[in-house]
mmCIF file with all atom_site columns, C-alpha atoms in Angstrom:
data_model
loop_
_atom_site.group_PDB
_atom_site.id
_atom_site.type_symbol
_atom_site.label_atom_id
_atom_site.label_alt_id
_atom_site.label_comp_id
_atom_site.label_asym_id
_atom_site.label_entity_id
_atom_site.label_seq_id
_atom_site.pdbx_PDB_ins_code
_atom_site.Cartn_x
_atom_site.Cartn_y
_atom_site.Cartn_z
_atom_site.occupancy
_atom_site.B_iso_or_equiv
_atom_site.pdbx_formal_charge
_atom_site.auth_seq_id
_atom_site.auth_comp_id
_atom_site.auth_asym_id
_atom_site.auth_atom_id
_atom_site.pdbx_PDB_model_num
ATOM 1   C CA . MET A 1 1   ? 97.027  105.024 113.549 1.00 0.00 ? 1   MET A CA 1
ATOM 2   C CA . ARG A 1 2   ? 97.967  107.429 110.807 1.00 0.00 ? 2   ARG A CA 1
ATOM 3   C CA . LYS A 1 3   ? 95.526  107.789 107.926 1.00 0.00 ? 3   LYS A CA 1
ATOM 4   C CA . VAL A 1 4   ? 98.202  108.247 105.286 1.00 0.00 ? 4   VAL A CA 1
ATOM 5   C CA . LYS A 1 5   ? 101.904 107.635 104.896 1.00 0.00 ? 5   LYS A CA 1
ATOM 6   C CA . THR A 1 6   ? 104.207 109.590 102.629 1.00 0.00 ? 6   THR A CA 1
ATOM 7   C CA . LEU A 1 7   ? 105.709 107.467 99.864  1.00 0.00 ? 7   LEU A CA 1
ATOM 8   C CA . SER A 1 8   ? 108.949 109.412 99.565  1.00 0.00 ? 8   SER A CA 1
ATOM 9   C CA . LYS A 1 9   ? 109.724 108.463 103.183 1.00 0.00 ? 9   LYS A CA 1
ATOM 10  C CA . LEU A 1 10  ? 109.125 104.783 102.399 1.00 0.00 ? 10  LEU A CA 1
ATOM 11  C CA . GLY A 1 11  ? 111.374 104.718 99.344  1.00 0.00 ? 11  GLY A CA 1
ATOM 12  C CA . GLY A 1 12  ? 110.995 106.482 96.022  1.00 0.00 ? 12  GLY A CA 1
ATOM 13  C CA . CYS A 1 13  ? 110.427 103.473 93.746  1.00 0.00 ? 13  CYS A CA 1
ATOM 14  C CA . LYS A 1 14  ? 106.635 103.344 94.143  1.00 0.00 ? 14  LYS A CA 1
ATOM 15  C CA . GLU A 1 15  ? 106.349 107.108 93.779  1.00 0.00 ? 15  GLU A CA 1
ATOM 16  C CA . GLN A 1 16  ? 108.436 107.101 90.595  1.00 0.00 ? 16  GLN A CA 1
ATOM 17  C CA . SER A 1 17  ? 106.422 104.252 89.093  1.00 0.00 ? 17  SER A CA 1
ATOM 18  C CA . ILE A 1 18  ? 103.176 106.132 89.783  1.00 0.00 ? 18  ILE A CA 1
ATOM 19  C CA . HIS A 1 19  ? 104.521 109.233 88.023  1.00 0.00 ? 19  HIS A CA 1
ATOM 20  C CA . LEU A 1 20  ? 105.596 107.081 85.051  1.00 0.00 ? 20  LEU A CA 1
ATOM 21  C CA . GLN A 1 21  ? 102.242 105.292 84.933  1.00 0.00 ? 21  GLN A CA 1
ATOM 22  C CA . PHE A 1 22  ? 100.271 108.560 85.120  1.00 0.00 ? 22  PHE A CA 1
ATOM 23  C CA . PRO A 1 23  ? 102.238 111.335 83.367  1.00 0.00 ? 23  PRO A CA 1
ATOM 24  C CA . PHE A 1 24  ? 99.186  113.634 83.475  1.00 0.00 ? 24  PHE A CA 1
ATOM 25  C CA . LEU A 1 25  ? 98.625  113.113 87.207  1.00 0.00 ? 25  LEU A CA 1
ATOM 26  C CA . GLN A 1 26  ? 98.793  116.779 88.225  1.00 0.00 ? 26  GLN A CA 1
ATOM 27  C CA . ASN A 1 27  ? 96.684  117.850 85.236  1.00 0.00 ? 27  ASN A CA 1
ATOM 28  C CA . VAL A 1 28  ? 93.920  115.399 86.134  1.00 0.00 ? 28  VAL A CA 1
ATOM 29  C CA . LYS A 1 29  ? 94.074  116.524 89.766  1.00 0.00 ? 29  LYS A CA 1
ATOM 30  C CA . GLU A 1 30  ? 93.712  120.149 88.697  1.00 0.00 ? 30  GLU A CA 1
ATOM 31  C CA . ASN A 1 31  ? 91.055  119.250 86.100  1.00 0.00 ? 31  ASN A CA 1
ATOM 32  C CA . ILE A 1 32  ? 93.078  120.753 83.248  1.00 0.00 ? 32  ILE A CA 1
ATOM 33  C CA . ASN A 1 33  ? 93.848  118.061 80.677  1.00 0.00 ? 33  ASN A CA 1
ATOM 34  C CA . HIS A 1 34  ? 94.032  114.311 81.038  1.00 0.00 ? 34  HIS A CA 1
ATOM 35  C CA . GLY A 1 35  ? 96.004  113.579 77.901  1.00 0.00 ? 35  GLY A CA 1
ATOM 36  C CA . GLU A 1 36  ? 95.114  110.284 76.271  1.00 0.00 ? 36  GLU A CA 1
ATOM 37  C CA . MET A 1 37  ? 93.371  108.802 79.313  1.00 0.00 ? 37  MET A CA 1
ATOM 38  C CA . GLY A 1 38  ? 89.866  107.434 78.847  1.00 0.00 ? 38  GLY A CA 1
ATOM 39  C CA . GLN A 1 39  ? 87.106  108.704 81.119  1.00 0.00 ? 39  GLN A CA 1
ATOM 40  C CA . VAL A 1 40  ? 83.728  107.593 82.444  1.00 0.00 ? 40  VAL A CA 1
ATOM 41  C CA . ALA A 1 41  ? 81.472  109.040 85.100  1.00 0.00 ? 41  ALA A CA 1
ATOM 42  C CA . LEU A 1 42  ? 80.175  107.130 88.125  1.00 0.00 ? 42  LEU A CA 1
ATOM 43  C CA . SER A 1 43  ? 76.840  108.585 89.157  1.00 0.00 ? 43  SER A CA 1
ATOM 44  C CA . VAL A 1 44  ? 73.741  108.085 91.241  1.00 0.00 ? 44  VAL A CA 1
ATOM 45  C CA . PHE A 1 45  ? 71.853  109.167 88.118  1.00 0.00 ? 45  PHE A CA 1
ATOM 46  C CA . ASP A 1 46  ? 71.191  106.746 85.246  1.00 0.00 ? 46  ASP A CA 1
ATOM 47  C CA . HIS A 1 47  ? 71.634  109.502 82.650  1.00 0.00 ? 47  HIS A CA 1
ATOM 48  C CA . TRP A 1 48  ? 73.368  112.856 82.178  1.00 0.00 ? 48  TRP A CA 1
ATOM 49  C CA . ILE A 1 49  ? 71.556  115.821 83.745  1.00 0.00 ? 49  ILE A CA 1
ATOM 50  C CA . THR A 1 50  ? 71.553  118.179 80.786  1.00 0.00 ? 50  THR A CA 1
ATOM 51  C CA . CYS A 1 51  ? 68.330  120.124 80.683  1.00 0.00 ? 51  CYS A CA 1
ATOM 52  C CA . GLU A 1 52  ? 67.142  122.786 83.102  1.00 0.00 ? 52  GLU A CA 1
ATOM 53  C CA . SER A 1 53  ? 64.034  120.832 83.971  1.00 0.00 ? 53  SER A CA 1
ATOM 54  C CA . GLU A 1 54  ? 66.257  118.260 85.736  1.00 0.00 ? 54  GLU A CA 1
ATOM 55  C CA . TYR A 1 55  ? 68.473  120.661 87.699  1.00 0.00 ? 55  TYR A CA 1
ATOM 56  C CA . HIS A 1 56  ? 66.287  120.146 90.767  1.00 0.00 ? 56  HIS A CA 1
ATOM 57  C CA . LEU A 1 57  ? 67.855  116.663 91.026  1.00 0.00 ? 57  LEU A CA 1
ATOM 58  C CA . LEU A 1 58  ? 71.205  118.284 91.853  1.00 0.00 ? 58  LEU A CA 1
ATOM 59  C CA . ASP A 1 59  ? 70.236  120.780 94.517  1.00 0.00 ? 59  ASP A CA 1
ATOM 60  C CA . ASN A 1 60  ? 67.775  121.183 97.377  1.00 0.00 ? 60  ASN A CA 1
ATOM 61  C CA . ILE A 1 61  ? 67.071  117.496 97.753  1.00 0.00 ? 61  ILE A CA 1
ATOM 62  C CA . GLY A 1 62  ? 65.780  115.911 100.929 1.00 0.00 ? 62  GLY A CA 1
ATOM 63  C CA . VAL A 1 63  ? 68.032  114.694 103.723 1.00 0.00 ? 63  VAL A CA 1
ATOM 64  C CA . ILE A 1 64  ? 66.998  111.067 103.258 1.00 0.00 ? 64  ILE A CA 1
ATOM 65  C CA . GLU A 1 65  ? 67.718  111.167 99.525  1.00 0.00 ? 65  GLU A CA 1
ATOM 66  C CA . GLN A 1 66  ? 71.116  112.805 100.105 1.00 0.00 ? 66  GLN A CA 1
ATOM 67  C CA . GLU A 1 67  ? 72.004  110.164 102.712 1.00 0.00 ? 67  GLU A CA 1
ATOM 68  C CA . ASN A 1 68  ? 71.010  107.432 100.257 1.00 0.00 ? 68  ASN A CA 1
ATOM 69  C CA . ARG A 1 69  ? 73.295  108.959 97.588  1.00 0.00 ? 69  ARG A CA 1
ATOM 70  C CA . ASN A 1 70  ? 76.153  109.406 100.062 1.00 0.00 ? 70  ASN A CA 1
ATOM 71  C CA . GLN A 1 71  ? 75.830  105.809 101.222 1.00 0.00 ? 71  GLN A CA 1
ATOM 72  C CA . LYS A 1 72  ? 76.238  104.521 97.660  1.00 0.00 ? 72  LYS A CA 1
ATOM 73  C CA . PHE A 1 73  ? 79.492  106.401 97.283  1.00 0.00 ? 73  PHE A CA 1
ATOM 74  C CA . LEU A 1 74  ? 80.768  105.408 100.733 1.00 0.00 ? 74  LEU A CA 1
ATOM 75  C CA . SER A 1 75  ? 79.993  101.783 99.945  1.00 0.00 ? 75  SER A CA 1
ATOM 76  C CA . HIS A 1 76  ? 81.919  102.089 96.685  1.00 0.00 ? 76  HIS A CA 1
ATOM 77  C CA . TRP A 1 77  ? 84.906  103.784 98.343  1.00 0.00 ? 77  TRP A CA 1
ATOM 78  C CA . ALA A 1 78  ? 85.003  101.106 101.055 1.00 0.00 ? 78  ALA A CA 1
ATOM 79  C CA . ALA A 1 79  ? 84.940  98.359  98.420  1.00 0.00 ? 79  ALA A CA 1
ATOM 80  C CA . ILE A 1 80  ? 87.856  100.056 96.596  1.00 0.00 ? 80  ILE A CA 1
ATOM 81  C CA . PHE A 1 81  ? 89.878  100.167 99.833  1.00 0.00 ? 81  PHE A CA 1
ATOM 82  C CA . ASP A 1 82  ? 89.252  96.436  100.348 1.00 0.00 ? 82  ASP A CA 1
ATOM 83  C CA . ALA A 1 83  ? 90.284  95.650  96.764  1.00 0.00 ? 83  ALA A CA 1
ATOM 84  C CA . THR A 1 84  ? 93.636  97.430  96.382  1.00 0.00 ? 84  THR A CA 1
ATOM 85  C CA . GLU A 1 85  ? 96.256  99.848  97.653  1.00 0.00 ? 85  GLU A CA 1
ATOM 86  C CA . ILE A 1 86  ? 95.038  103.436 97.470  1.00 0.00 ? 86  ILE A CA 1
ATOM 87  C CA . PHE A 1 87  ? 97.168  106.501 97.027  1.00 0.00 ? 87  PHE A CA 1
ATOM 88  C CA . THR A 1 88  ? 96.281  110.177 96.959  1.00 0.00 ? 88  THR A CA 1
ATOM 89  C CA . LEU A 1 89  ? 97.912  113.566 96.363  1.00 0.00 ? 89  LEU A CA 1
ATOM 90  C CA . ARG A 1 90  ? 98.514  116.407 98.774  1.00 0.00 ? 90  ARG A CA 1
ATOM 91  C CA . TYR A 1 91  ? 99.996  119.817 98.158  1.00 0.00 ? 91  TYR A CA 1
ATOM 92  C CA . ARG A 1 92  ? 102.903 120.792 100.412 1.00 0.00 ? 92  ARG A CA 1
ATOM 93  C CA . GLY A 1 93  ? 104.765 124.092 100.718 1.00 0.00 ? 93  GLY A CA 1
ATOM 94  C CA . ARG A 1 94  ? 103.719 127.697 100.297 1.00 0.00 ? 94  ARG A CA 1
ATOM 95  C CA . TRP A 1 95  ? 101.865 128.663 97.195  1.00 0.00 ? 95  TRP A CA 1
ATOM 96  C CA . PRO A 1 96  ? 102.908 129.518 94.503  1.00 0.00 ? 96  PRO A CA 1
ATOM 97  C CA . LYS A 1 97  ? 106.698 129.199 94.584  1.00 0.00 ? 97  LYS A CA 1
ATOM 98  C CA . LYS A 1 98  ? 107.295 126.133 96.724  1.00 0.00 ? 98  LYS A CA 1
ATOM 99  C CA . GLU A 1 99  ? 104.064 124.281 96.191  1.00 0.00 ? 99  GLU A CA 1
ATOM 100 C CA . ARG A 1 100 ? 104.661 120.626 95.303  1.00 0.00 ? 100 ARG A CA 1
ATOM 101 C CA . LEU A 1 101 ? 102.616 117.483 95.029  1.00 0.00 ? 101 LEU A CA 1
ATOM 102 C CA . VAL A 1 102 ? 103.292 114.655 97.456  1.00 0.00 ? 102 VAL A CA 1
ATOM 103 C CA . ILE A 1 103 ? 101.946 111.139 96.902  1.00 0.00 ? 103 ILE A CA 1
ATOM 104 C CA . LYS A 1 104 ? 100.566 109.481 100.025 1.00 0.00 ? 104 LYS A CA 1
ATOM 105 C CA . GLN A 1 105 ? 99.203  106.020 100.653 1.00 0.00 ? 105 GLN A CA 1
ATOM 106 C CA . TYR A 1 106 ? 96.091  105.401 102.726 1.00 0.00 ? 106 TYR A CA 1
ATOM 107 C CA . ALA A 1 107 ? 96.929  103.083 105.612 1.00 0.00 ? 107 ALA A CA 1
ATOM 108 C CA . ASP A 1 108 ? 93.767  103.161 107.721 1.00 0.00 ? 108 ASP A CA 1
ATOM 109 C CA . LYS A 1 109 ? 90.318  102.324 106.348 1.00 0.00 ? 109 LYS A CA 1
ATOM 110 C CA . ALA A 1 110 ? 88.387  104.277 109.001 1.00 0.00 ? 110 ALA A CA 1
ATOM 111 C CA . GLY A 1 111 ? 90.541  107.382 108.405 1.00 0.00 ? 111 GLY A CA 1
ATOM 112 C CA . TYR A 1 112 ? 90.186  106.988 104.656 1.00 0.00 ? 112 TYR A CA 1
ATOM 113 C CA . LEU A 1 113 ? 86.397  106.715 104.854 1.00 0.00 ? 113 LEU A CA 1
ATOM 114 C CA . ALA A 1 114 ? 86.257  109.715 107.213 1.00 0.00 ? 114 ALA A CA 1
ATOM 115 C CA . GLN A 1 115 ? 87.989  111.775 104.540 1.00 0.00 ? 115 GLN A CA 1
ATOM 116 C CA . CYS A 1 116 ? 85.607  110.428 101.897 1.00 0.00 ? 116 CYS A CA 1
ATOM 117 C CA . ARG A 1 117 ? 82.526  111.279 103.961 1.00 0.00 ? 117 ARG A CA 1
ATOM 118 C CA . LEU A 1 118 ? 80.359  113.922 102.363 1.00 0.00 ? 118 LEU A CA 1
ATOM 119 C CA . LYS A 1 119 ? 79.579  116.872 104.613 1.00 0.00 ? 119 LYS A CA 1
ATOM 120 C CA . MET A 1 120 ? 76.996  119.527 103.927 1.00 0.00 ? 120 MET A CA 1
ATOM 121 C CA . GLY A 1 121 ? 78.653  122.894 103.424 1.00 0.00 ? 121 GLY A CA 1
ATOM 122 C CA . ASN A 1 122 ? 81.893  121.285 102.209 1.00 0.00 ? 122 ASN A CA 1
ATOM 123 C CA . SER A 1 123 ? 82.616  120.491 98.643  1.00 0.00 ? 123 SER A CA 1
ATOM 124 C CA . PRO A 1 124 ? 83.158  116.709 98.674  1.00 0.00 ? 124 PRO A CA 1
ATOM 125 C CA . PHE A 1 125 ? 86.400  115.941 96.982  1.00 0.00 ? 125 PHE A CA 1
ATOM 126 C CA . GLN A 1 126 ? 88.495  112.825 96.964  1.00 0.00 ? 126 GLN A CA 1
ATOM 127 C CA . PHE A 1 127 ? 91.310  112.047 94.565  1.00 0.00 ? 127 PHE A CA 1
ATOM 128 C CA . LEU A 1 128 ? 92.459  108.438 94.406  1.00 0.00 ? 128 LEU A CA 1
ATOM 129 C CA . ILE A 1 129 ? 95.361  106.852 92.550  1.00 0.00 ? 129 ILE A CA 1
ATOM 130 C CA . LEU A 1 130 ? 94.747  103.182 91.823  1.00 0.00 ? 130 LEU A CA 1
ATOM 131 C CA . PRO A 1 131 ? 97.897  101.833 90.101  1.00 0.00 ? 131 PRO A CA 1
ATOM 132 C CA . GLU A 1 132 ? 96.793  98.178  90.183  1.00 0.00 ? 132 GLU A CA 1
ATOM 133 C CA . PHE A 1 133 ? 93.736  99.075  88.062  1.00 0.00 ? 133 PHE A CA 1
ATOM 134 C CA . ASP A 1 134 ? 95.582  101.698 85.999  1.00 0.00 ? 134 ASP A CA 1
ATOM 135 C CA . CYS A 1 135 ? 93.118  104.462 86.896  1.00 0.00 ? 135 CYS A CA 1
ATOM 136 C CA . LEU A 1 136 ? 92.556  107.698 88.776  1.00 0.00 ? 136 LEU A CA 1
ATOM 137 C CA . TYR A 1 137 ? 89.327  108.432 90.618  1.00 0.00 ? 137 TYR A CA 1
ATOM 138 C CA . MET A 1 138 ? 88.127  111.978 91.234  1.00 0.00 ? 138 MET A CA 1
ATOM 139 C CA . ALA A 1 139 ? 85.064  112.679 93.361  1.00 0.00 ? 139 ALA A CA 1
ATOM 140 C CA . SER A 1 140 ? 82.923  115.717 92.723  1.00 0.00 ? 140 SER A CA 1
ATOM 141 C CA . TRP A 1 141 ? 80.167  117.739 94.387  1.00 0.00 ? 141 TRP A CA 1
ATOM 142 C CA . ASP A 1 142 ? 77.294  116.821 92.085  1.00 0.00 ? 142 ASP A CA 1
ATOM 143 C CA . ASP A 1 143 ? 76.783  113.113 92.897  1.00 0.00 ? 143 ASP A CA 1
ATOM 144 C CA . THR A 1 144 ? 78.754  112.217 89.776  1.00 0.00 ? 144 THR A CA 1
ATOM 145 C CA . ASN A 1 145 ? 82.412  111.200 90.100  1.00 0.00 ? 145 ASN A CA 1
ATOM 146 C CA . HIS A 1 146 ? 84.991  110.652 87.370  1.00 0.00 ? 146 HIS A CA 1
ATOM 147 C CA . LEU A 1 147 ? 87.206  107.691 86.624  1.00 0.00 ? 147 LEU A CA 1
ATOM 148 C CA . TYR A 1 148 ? 90.208  108.253 84.336  1.00 0.00 ? 148 TYR A CA 1
ATOM 149 C CA . PHE A 1 149 ? 91.985  105.176 82.991  1.00 0.00 ? 149 PHE A CA 1
ATOM 150 C CA . ASN A 1 150 ? 94.835  104.189 80.729  1.00 0.00 ? 150 ASN A CA 1
ATOM 151 C CA . ASP A 1 151 ? 93.279  100.786 79.952  1.00 0.00 ? 151 ASP A CA 1
ATOM 152 C CA . ARG A 1 152 ? 89.513  100.240 80.248  1.00 0.00 ? 152 ARG A CA 1
ATOM 153 C CA . LEU A 1 153 ? 89.910  96.488  80.786  1.00 0.00 ? 153 LEU A CA 1
ATOM 154 C CA . ARG A 1 154 ? 92.190  96.985  83.765  1.00 0.00 ? 154 ARG A CA 1
ATOM 155 C CA . ALA A 1 155 ? 89.739  99.537  85.229  1.00 0.00 ? 155 ALA A CA 1
ATOM 156 C CA . GLU A 1 156 ? 86.767  97.221  84.812  1.00 0.00 ? 156 GLU A CA 1
ATOM 157 C CA . PRO A 1 157 ? 86.887  95.858  88.411  1.00 0.00 ? 157 PRO A CA 1
ATOM 158 C CA . ILE A 1 158 ? 86.377  99.415  89.740  1.00 0.00 ? 158 ILE A CA 1
ATOM 159 C CA . LEU A 1 159 ? 83.389  99.827  87.429  1.00 0.00 ? 159 LEU A CA 1
ATOM 160 C CA . SER A 1 160 ? 82.007  96.518  88.599  1.00 0.00 ? 160 SER A CA 1
ATOM 161 C CA . LEU A 1 161 ? 82.332  97.615  92.246  1.00 0.00 ? 161 LEU A CA 1
ATOM 162 C CA . ALA A 1 162 ? 80.472  100.821 91.353  1.00 0.00 ? 162 ALA A CA 1
ATOM 163 C CA . LYS A 1 163 ? 77.582  98.882  89.882  1.00 0.00 ? 163 LYS A CA 1
ATOM 164 C CA . LYS A 1 164 ? 77.408  96.646  92.976  1.00 0.00 ? 164 LYS A CA 1
ATOM 165 C CA . SER A 1 165 ? 77.161  99.814  95.112  1.00 0.00 ? 165 SER A CA 1
ATOM 166 C CA . GLY A 1 166 ? 74.201  101.076 93.097  1.00 0.00 ? 166 GLY A CA 1
ATOM 167 C CA . LEU A 1 167 ? 76.059  103.593 90.948  1.00 0.00 ? 167 LEU A CA 1
ATOM 168 C CA . HIS A 1 168 ? 75.608  104.015 87.209  1.00 0.00 ? 168 HIS A CA 1
ATOM 169 C CA . ILE A 1 169 ? 78.331  104.230 84.568  1.00 0.00 ? 169 ILE A CA 1
ATOM 170 C CA . LEU A 1 170 ? 77.879  107.207 82.218  1.00 0.00 ? 170 LEU A CA 1
ATOM 171 C CA . GLU A 1 171 ? 79.947  107.319 79.041  1.00 0.00 ? 171 GLU A CA 1
ATOM 172 C CA . TYR A 1 172 ? 81.414  110.505 77.627  1.00 0.00 ? 172 TYR A CA 1
ATOM 173 C CA . ASN A 1 173 ? 80.775  111.230 73.948  1.00 0.00 ? 173 ASN A CA 1
#
């Protein structure tokens, strides 16, 4: 079974509604500017790592600890898949002239989780579009992921799933 299906091949209505719902979609994907969207961090840490004395928590950790952290995120991503339709972005074409974003929908849970899996040596990165909850989810390398939302109340179920998976919600100032 295919992991993802291209929305434009299924009919453009869903793709157009996603672009209308998230006008800053490409900016968030490229980590440029997220407009008026709210933002929280989902982390294995219960506080922001801000001082040098805590940097050891980010790097050179044991295999067991890293597996524990990875399992929390995998549990969260699996719960998201079970809760709603999930979309993602892919670049198609040759850079820079013909590069374009294509919205795809995840169709297979095992394939989706395989793409979410964190691998040593690779920068873990997953970008999810969750229209039902009015939010965008961007994974990062440092055991802290980012949730962008248009409406915090609509995004609350994703935050609740994060807490159930053992993740902490960190607020931005």
